[in-house]
mmCIF file with all atom_site columns, C-alpha atoms in Angstrom:
data_model
loop_
_atom_site.group_PDB
_atom_site.id
_atom_site.type_symbol
_atom_site.label_atom_id
_atom_site.label_alt_id
_atom_site.label_comp_id
_atom_site.label_asym_id
_atom_site.label_entity_id
_atom_site.label_seq_id
_atom_site.pdbx_PDB_ins_code
_atom_site.Cartn_x
_atom_site.Cartn_y
_atom_site.Cartn_z
_atom_site.occupancy
_atom_site.B_iso_or_equiv
_atom_site.pdbx_formal_charge
_atom_site.auth_seq_id
_atom_site.auth_comp_id
_atom_site.auth_asym_id
_atom_site.auth_atom_id
_atom_site.pdbx_PDB_model_num
ATOM 1   C CA . GLN A 1 1   ? 3.326   -20.295 -26.407 1.00 0.00 ? 320 GLN A CA 1
ATOM 2   C CA . VAL A 1 2   ? 3.128   -20.547 -22.676 1.00 0.00 ? 321 VAL A CA 1
ATOM 3   C CA . GLN A 1 3   ? 3.832   -23.500 -20.524 1.00 0.00 ? 322 GLN A CA 1
ATOM 4   C CA . LEU A 1 4   ? 2.949   -24.419 -17.507 1.00 0.00 ? 323 LEU A CA 1
ATOM 5   C CA . ALA A 1 5   ? 4.257   -26.925 -14.758 1.00 0.00 ? 324 ALA A CA 1
ATOM 6   C CA . GLU A 1 6   ? 2.507   -27.649 -11.500 1.00 0.00 ? 325 GLU A CA 1
ATOM 7   C CA . SER A 1 7   ? 3.166   -28.950 -8.054  1.00 0.00 ? 326 SER A CA 1
ATOM 8   C CA . GLY A 1 8   ? 2.570   -29.037 -4.582  1.00 0.00 ? 327 GLY A CA 1
ATOM 9   C CA . GLY A 1 9   ? -0.439  -31.820 -4.440  1.00 0.00 ? 328 GLY A CA 1
ATOM 10  C CA . ASP A 1 10  ? 0.046   -34.602 -2.007  1.00 0.00 ? 329 ASP A CA 1
ATOM 11  C CA . SER A 1 11  ? -2.400  -36.878 0.116   1.00 0.00 ? 330 SER A CA 1
ATOM 12  C CA . VAL A 1 12  ? -3.251  -35.107 3.458   1.00 0.00 ? 331 VAL A CA 1
ATOM 13  C CA . GLN A 1 13  ? -5.760  -35.939 6.307   1.00 0.00 ? 332 GLN A CA 1
ATOM 14  C CA . ALA A 1 14  ? -9.061  -33.658 6.664   1.00 0.00 ? 333 ALA A CA 1
ATOM 15  C CA . GLY A 1 15  ? -8.121  -29.816 8.370   1.00 0.00 ? 334 GLY A CA 1
ATOM 16  C CA . GLY A 1 16  ? -4.865  -30.396 6.888   1.00 0.00 ? 335 GLY A CA 1
ATOM 17  C CA . SER A 1 17  ? -3.339  -27.707 4.418   1.00 0.00 ? 336 SER A CA 1
ATOM 18  C CA . LEU A 1 18  ? -1.397  -27.872 1.010   1.00 0.00 ? 337 LEU A CA 1
ATOM 19  C CA . ARG A 1 19  ? 0.556   -25.413 -1.208  1.00 0.00 ? 338 ARG A CA 1
ATOM 20  C CA . LEU A 1 20  ? 0.244   -26.148 -5.006  1.00 0.00 ? 339 LEU A CA 1
ATOM 21  C CA . SER A 1 21  ? 2.620   -24.051 -7.249  1.00 0.00 ? 340 SER A CA 1
ATOM 22  C CA . CYS A 1 22  ? 2.854   -23.896 -10.963 1.00 0.00 ? 341 CYS A CA 1
ATOM 23  C CA . VAL A 1 23  ? 5.558   -22.236 -12.617 1.00 0.00 ? 342 VAL A CA 1
ATOM 24  C CA . ALA A 1 24  ? 5.216   -20.605 -16.052 1.00 0.00 ? 343 ALA A CA 1
ATOM 25  C CA . SER A 1 25  ? 7.737   -20.196 -18.885 1.00 0.00 ? 344 SER A CA 1
ATOM 26  C CA . GLY A 1 26  ? 7.620   -19.292 -22.317 1.00 0.00 ? 345 GLY A CA 1
ATOM 27  C CA . TYR A 1 27  ? 6.308   -15.577 -23.253 1.00 0.00 ? 346 TYR A CA 1
ATOM 28  C CA . VAL A 1 28  ? 4.136   -14.897 -19.693 1.00 0.00 ? 347 VAL A CA 1
ATOM 29  C CA . TYR A 1 29  ? 2.700   -10.972 -21.164 1.00 0.00 ? 348 TYR A CA 1
ATOM 30  C CA . ALA A 1 30  ? 2.675   -8.806  -17.727 1.00 0.00 ? 349 ALA A CA 1
ATOM 31  C CA . SER A 1 31  ? -1.028  -8.311  -18.142 1.00 0.00 ? 350 SER A CA 1
ATOM 32  C CA . ARG A 1 32  ? -2.491  -11.687 -17.170 1.00 0.00 ? 351 ARG A CA 1
ATOM 33  C CA . CYS A 1 33  ? -5.050  -14.132 -16.310 1.00 0.00 ? 352 CYS A CA 1
ATOM 34  C CA . MET A 1 34  ? -4.419  -17.412 -14.177 1.00 0.00 ? 353 MET A CA 1
ATOM 35  C CA . GLU A 1 35  ? -6.499  -19.151 -12.554 1.00 0.00 ? 354 GLU A CA 1
ATOM 36  C CA . TRP A 1 36  ? -6.847  -22.836 -10.438 1.00 0.00 ? 355 TRP A CA 1
ATOM 37  C CA . PHE A 1 37  ? -9.036  -25.313 -11.381 1.00 0.00 ? 356 PHE A CA 1
ATOM 38  C CA . ARG A 1 38  ? -9.898  -28.911 -10.483 1.00 0.00 ? 357 ARG A CA 1
ATOM 39  C CA . GLN A 1 39  ? -11.611 -32.192 -11.919 1.00 0.00 ? 358 GLN A CA 1
ATOM 40  C CA . ALA A 1 40  ? -12.665 -34.178 -9.503  1.00 0.00 ? 359 ALA A CA 1
ATOM 41  C CA . PRO A 1 41  ? -13.136 -38.129 -11.179 1.00 0.00 ? 360 PRO A CA 1
ATOM 42  C CA . GLY A 1 42  ? -16.881 -37.938 -13.147 1.00 0.00 ? 361 GLY A CA 1
ATOM 43  C CA . LYS A 1 43  ? -17.197 -34.120 -13.064 1.00 0.00 ? 362 LYS A CA 1
ATOM 44  C CA . THR A 1 44  ? -16.711 -31.257 -14.827 1.00 0.00 ? 363 THR A CA 1
ATOM 45  C CA . ARG A 1 45  ? -13.709 -29.302 -14.315 1.00 0.00 ? 364 ARG A CA 1
ATOM 46  C CA . GLU A 1 46  ? -14.461 -26.348 -12.704 1.00 0.00 ? 365 GLU A CA 1
ATOM 47  C CA . GLY A 1 47  ? -12.927 -22.926 -11.338 1.00 0.00 ? 366 GLY A CA 1
ATOM 48  C CA . VAL A 1 48  ? -11.269 -22.498 -7.985  1.00 0.00 ? 367 VAL A CA 1
ATOM 49  C CA . ALA A 1 49  ? -9.460  -19.250 -7.874  1.00 0.00 ? 368 ALA A CA 1
ATOM 50  C CA . SER A 1 50  ? -8.450  -16.841 -9.956  1.00 0.00 ? 369 SER A CA 1
ATOM 51  C CA . ILE A 1 51  ? -6.191  -13.822 -10.033 1.00 0.00 ? 370 ILE A CA 1
ATOM 52  C CA . TYR A 1 52  ? -5.182  -10.722 -12.448 1.00 0.00 ? 371 TYR A CA 1
ATOM 53  C CA . THR A 1 53  ? -2.390  -9.112  -12.442 1.00 0.00 ? 372 THR A CA 1
ATOM 54  C CA . GLY A 1 54  ? -1.730  -5.927  -14.869 1.00 0.00 ? 373 GLY A CA 1
ATOM 55  C CA . ALA A 1 55  ? -2.098  -2.236  -15.749 1.00 0.00 ? 374 ALA A CA 1
ATOM 56  C CA . GLY A 1 56  ? -5.705  -2.579  -13.879 1.00 0.00 ? 375 GLY A CA 1
ATOM 57  C CA . GLY A 1 57  ? -4.291  -3.237  -10.787 1.00 0.00 ? 376 GLY A CA 1
ATOM 58  C CA . ARG A 1 58  ? -5.008  -6.589  -8.997  1.00 0.00 ? 377 ARG A CA 1
ATOM 59  C CA . SER A 1 59  ? -7.765  -8.946  -7.903  1.00 0.00 ? 378 SER A CA 1
ATOM 60  C CA . THR A 1 60  ? -9.006  -12.183 -6.887  1.00 0.00 ? 379 THR A CA 1
ATOM 61  C CA . SER A 1 61  ? -11.745 -14.358 -6.661  1.00 0.00 ? 380 SER A CA 1
ATOM 62  C CA . TYR A 1 62  ? -12.936 -17.614 -5.445  1.00 0.00 ? 381 TYR A CA 1
ATOM 63  C CA . ALA A 1 63  ? -15.580 -20.352 -5.685  1.00 0.00 ? 382 ALA A CA 1
ATOM 64  C CA . ASP A 1 64  ? -17.894 -20.408 -3.201  1.00 0.00 ? 383 ASP A CA 1
ATOM 65  C CA . PRO A 1 65  ? -16.645 -24.098 -1.501  1.00 0.00 ? 384 PRO A CA 1
ATOM 66  C CA . VAL A 1 66  ? -13.196 -22.542 -0.915  1.00 0.00 ? 385 VAL A CA 1
ATOM 67  C CA . LYS A 1 67  ? -13.778 -18.808 0.337   1.00 0.00 ? 386 LYS A CA 1
ATOM 68  C CA . GLY A 1 68  ? -11.958 -18.430 3.659   1.00 0.00 ? 387 GLY A CA 1
ATOM 69  C CA . ARG A 1 69  ? -9.920  -21.763 3.278   1.00 0.00 ? 388 ARG A CA 1
ATOM 70  C CA . PHE A 1 70  ? -7.889  -21.229 -0.396  1.00 0.00 ? 389 PHE A CA 1
ATOM 71  C CA . THR A 1 71  ? -5.345  -18.549 -1.334  1.00 0.00 ? 390 THR A CA 1
ATOM 72  C CA . ILE A 1 72  ? -4.119  -17.477 -4.645  1.00 0.00 ? 391 ILE A CA 1
ATOM 73  C CA . SER A 1 73  ? -1.252  -15.604 -4.795  1.00 0.00 ? 392 SER A CA 1
ATOM 74  C CA . GLN A 1 74  ? 1.668   -14.866 -7.655  1.00 0.00 ? 393 GLN A CA 1
ATOM 75  C CA . ASP A 1 75  ? 5.198   -14.158 -7.556  1.00 0.00 ? 394 ASP A CA 1
ATOM 76  C CA . HIS A 1 76  ? 5.891   -12.629 -11.018 1.00 0.00 ? 395 HIS A CA 1
ATOM 77  C CA . ALA A 1 77  ? 9.933   -12.669 -10.386 1.00 0.00 ? 396 ALA A CA 1
ATOM 78  C CA . LYS A 1 78  ? 9.384   -15.901 -10.056 1.00 0.00 ? 397 LYS A CA 1
ATOM 79  C CA . ASN A 1 79  ? 6.718   -16.431 -12.864 1.00 0.00 ? 398 ASN A CA 1
ATOM 80  C CA . THR A 1 80  ? 5.287   -18.654 -10.314 1.00 0.00 ? 399 THR A CA 1
ATOM 81  C CA . LEU A 1 81  ? 1.484   -19.363 -9.033  1.00 0.00 ? 400 LEU A CA 1
ATOM 82  C CA . TYR A 1 82  ? 0.290   -20.350 -5.704  1.00 0.00 ? 401 TYR A CA 1
ATOM 83  C CA . LEU A 1 83  ? -2.699  -22.099 -3.797  1.00 0.00 ? 402 LEU A CA 1
ATOM 84  C CA . GLN A 1 84  ? -2.246  -21.954 -0.837  1.00 0.00 ? 403 GLN A CA 1
ATOM 85  C CA . MET A 1 85  ? -5.292  -24.509 1.102   1.00 0.00 ? 404 MET A CA 1
ATOM 86  C CA . ASN A 1 86  ? -5.608  -24.196 4.686   1.00 0.00 ? 405 ASN A CA 1
ATOM 87  C CA . ASN A 1 87  ? -8.413  -26.578 6.087   1.00 0.00 ? 406 ASN A CA 1
ATOM 88  C CA . LEU A 1 88  ? -8.905  -29.459 3.633   1.00 0.00 ? 407 LEU A CA 1
ATOM 89  C CA . LYS A 1 89  ? -12.032 -31.158 3.183   1.00 0.00 ? 408 LYS A CA 1
ATOM 90  C CA . PRO A 1 90  ? -12.585 -34.692 1.382   1.00 0.00 ? 409 PRO A CA 1
ATOM 91  C CA . GLU A 1 91  ? -14.515 -32.979 -0.962  1.00 0.00 ? 410 GLU A CA 1
ATOM 92  C CA . ASP A 1 92  ? -11.325 -31.047 -1.794  1.00 0.00 ? 411 ASP A CA 1
ATOM 93  C CA . THR A 1 93  ? -9.865  -34.172 -3.689  1.00 0.00 ? 412 THR A CA 1
ATOM 94  C CA . ALA A 1 94  ? -9.225  -33.821 -7.274  1.00 0.00 ? 413 ALA A CA 1
ATOM 95  C CA . MET A 1 95  ? -6.812  -33.155 -10.023 1.00 0.00 ? 414 MET A CA 1
ATOM 96  C CA . TYR A 1 96  ? -5.553  -29.456 -9.533  1.00 0.00 ? 415 TYR A CA 1
ATOM 97  C CA . TYR A 1 97  ? -4.926  -27.511 -13.092 1.00 0.00 ? 416 TYR A CA 1
ATOM 98  C CA . CYS A 1 98  ? -3.485  -24.207 -13.298 1.00 0.00 ? 417 CYS A CA 1
ATOM 99  C CA . ALA A 1 99  ? -4.492  -22.010 -16.248 1.00 0.00 ? 418 ALA A CA 1
ATOM 100 C CA . ALA A 1 100 ? -3.430  -18.690 -17.776 1.00 0.00 ? 419 ALA A CA 1
ATOM 101 C CA . ASP A 1 101 ? -4.729  -16.306 -20.282 1.00 0.00 ? 420 ASP A CA 1
ATOM 102 C CA . PHE A 1 102 ? -4.089  -12.903 -21.848 1.00 0.00 ? 421 PHE A CA 1
ATOM 103 C CA . GLY A 1 103 ? -5.873  -9.595  -22.839 1.00 0.00 ? 422 GLY A CA 1
ATOM 104 C CA . ARG A 1 104 ? -8.273  -9.499  -20.319 1.00 0.00 ? 423 ARG A CA 1
ATOM 105 C CA . SER A 1 105 ? -9.003  -8.386  -16.990 1.00 0.00 ? 424 SER A CA 1
ATOM 106 C CA . ASP A 1 106 ? -12.254 -10.467 -16.199 1.00 0.00 ? 425 ASP A CA 1
ATOM 107 C CA . CYS A 1 107 ? -10.219 -13.400 -15.103 1.00 0.00 ? 426 CYS A CA 1
ATOM 108 C CA . TRP A 1 108 ? -12.733 -15.449 -13.350 1.00 0.00 ? 427 TRP A CA 1
ATOM 109 C CA . SER A 1 109 ? -14.628 -18.445 -14.962 1.00 0.00 ? 428 SER A CA 1
ATOM 110 C CA . ASP A 1 110 ? -15.961 -21.599 -14.263 1.00 0.00 ? 429 ASP A CA 1
ATOM 111 C CA . SER A 1 111 ? -15.509 -22.602 -18.013 1.00 0.00 ? 430 SER A CA 1
ATOM 112 C CA . ALA A 1 112 ? -12.268 -24.516 -19.237 1.00 0.00 ? 431 ALA A CA 1
ATOM 113 C CA . SER A 1 113 ? -12.830 -22.937 -22.058 1.00 0.00 ? 432 SER A CA 1
ATOM 114 C CA . GLU A 1 114 ? -12.171 -19.475 -21.245 1.00 0.00 ? 433 GLU A CA 1
ATOM 115 C CA . TYR A 1 115 ? -8.270  -20.479 -20.536 1.00 0.00 ? 434 TYR A CA 1
ATOM 116 C CA . LYS A 1 116 ? -5.932  -20.748 -23.378 1.00 0.00 ? 435 LYS A CA 1
ATOM 117 C CA . TYR A 1 117 ? -2.669  -22.720 -21.436 1.00 0.00 ? 436 TYR A CA 1
ATOM 118 C CA . TRP A 1 118 ? -2.885  -25.121 -19.068 1.00 0.00 ? 437 TRP A CA 1
ATOM 119 C CA . GLY A 1 119 ? -0.479  -27.377 -16.855 1.00 0.00 ? 438 GLY A CA 1
ATOM 120 C CA . GLN A 1 120 ? -0.487  -30.748 -16.374 1.00 0.00 ? 439 GLN A CA 1
ATOM 121 C CA . GLY A 1 121 ? -2.209  -31.049 -13.057 1.00 0.00 ? 440 GLY A CA 1
ATOM 122 C CA . THR A 1 122 ? -1.546  -32.327 -9.805  1.00 0.00 ? 441 THR A CA 1
ATOM 123 C CA . GLN A 1 123 ? -3.208  -35.061 -7.887  1.00 0.00 ? 442 GLN A CA 1
ATOM 124 C CA . VAL A 1 124 ? -4.700  -33.197 -4.402  1.00 0.00 ? 443 VAL A CA 1
ATOM 125 C CA . THR A 1 125 ? -6.862  -36.681 -2.214  1.00 0.00 ? 444 THR A CA 1
ATOM 126 C CA . VAL A 1 126 ? -8.083  -35.523 1.118   1.00 0.00 ? 445 VAL A CA 1
ATOM 127 C CA . SER A 1 127 ? -8.582  -38.457 3.553   1.00 0.00 ? 446 SER A CA 1
ATOM 128 C CA . SER A 1 128 ? -11.336 -38.189 6.347   1.00 0.00 ? 447 SER A CA 1
#
């Protein structure tokens, strides 16, 4: 089993920055997919940014609305996933979740069903 715990959510003004963290515990395979999703009230959960690390190297993918503003990264020594969010906009307001899966390298997905392990989420609120 893998447990994921997010932190770092907050309320900020538009144009501000936040860094979300997600600590993984349990049996975390070296070859993994991890992705940040978000869900705004009344909307479906959507993919934000993904990262693959494993024998094939490392690759990242981003949803179009966050390209150039958000950066996903990992610290393997700390088993921690990060999402650096800059130039935040009110439309970035949502609950942010980290998710993990193993055994594949095509990590990016806009469907929550592609991921097996989930954290509880951390709230990001951006005011104009």
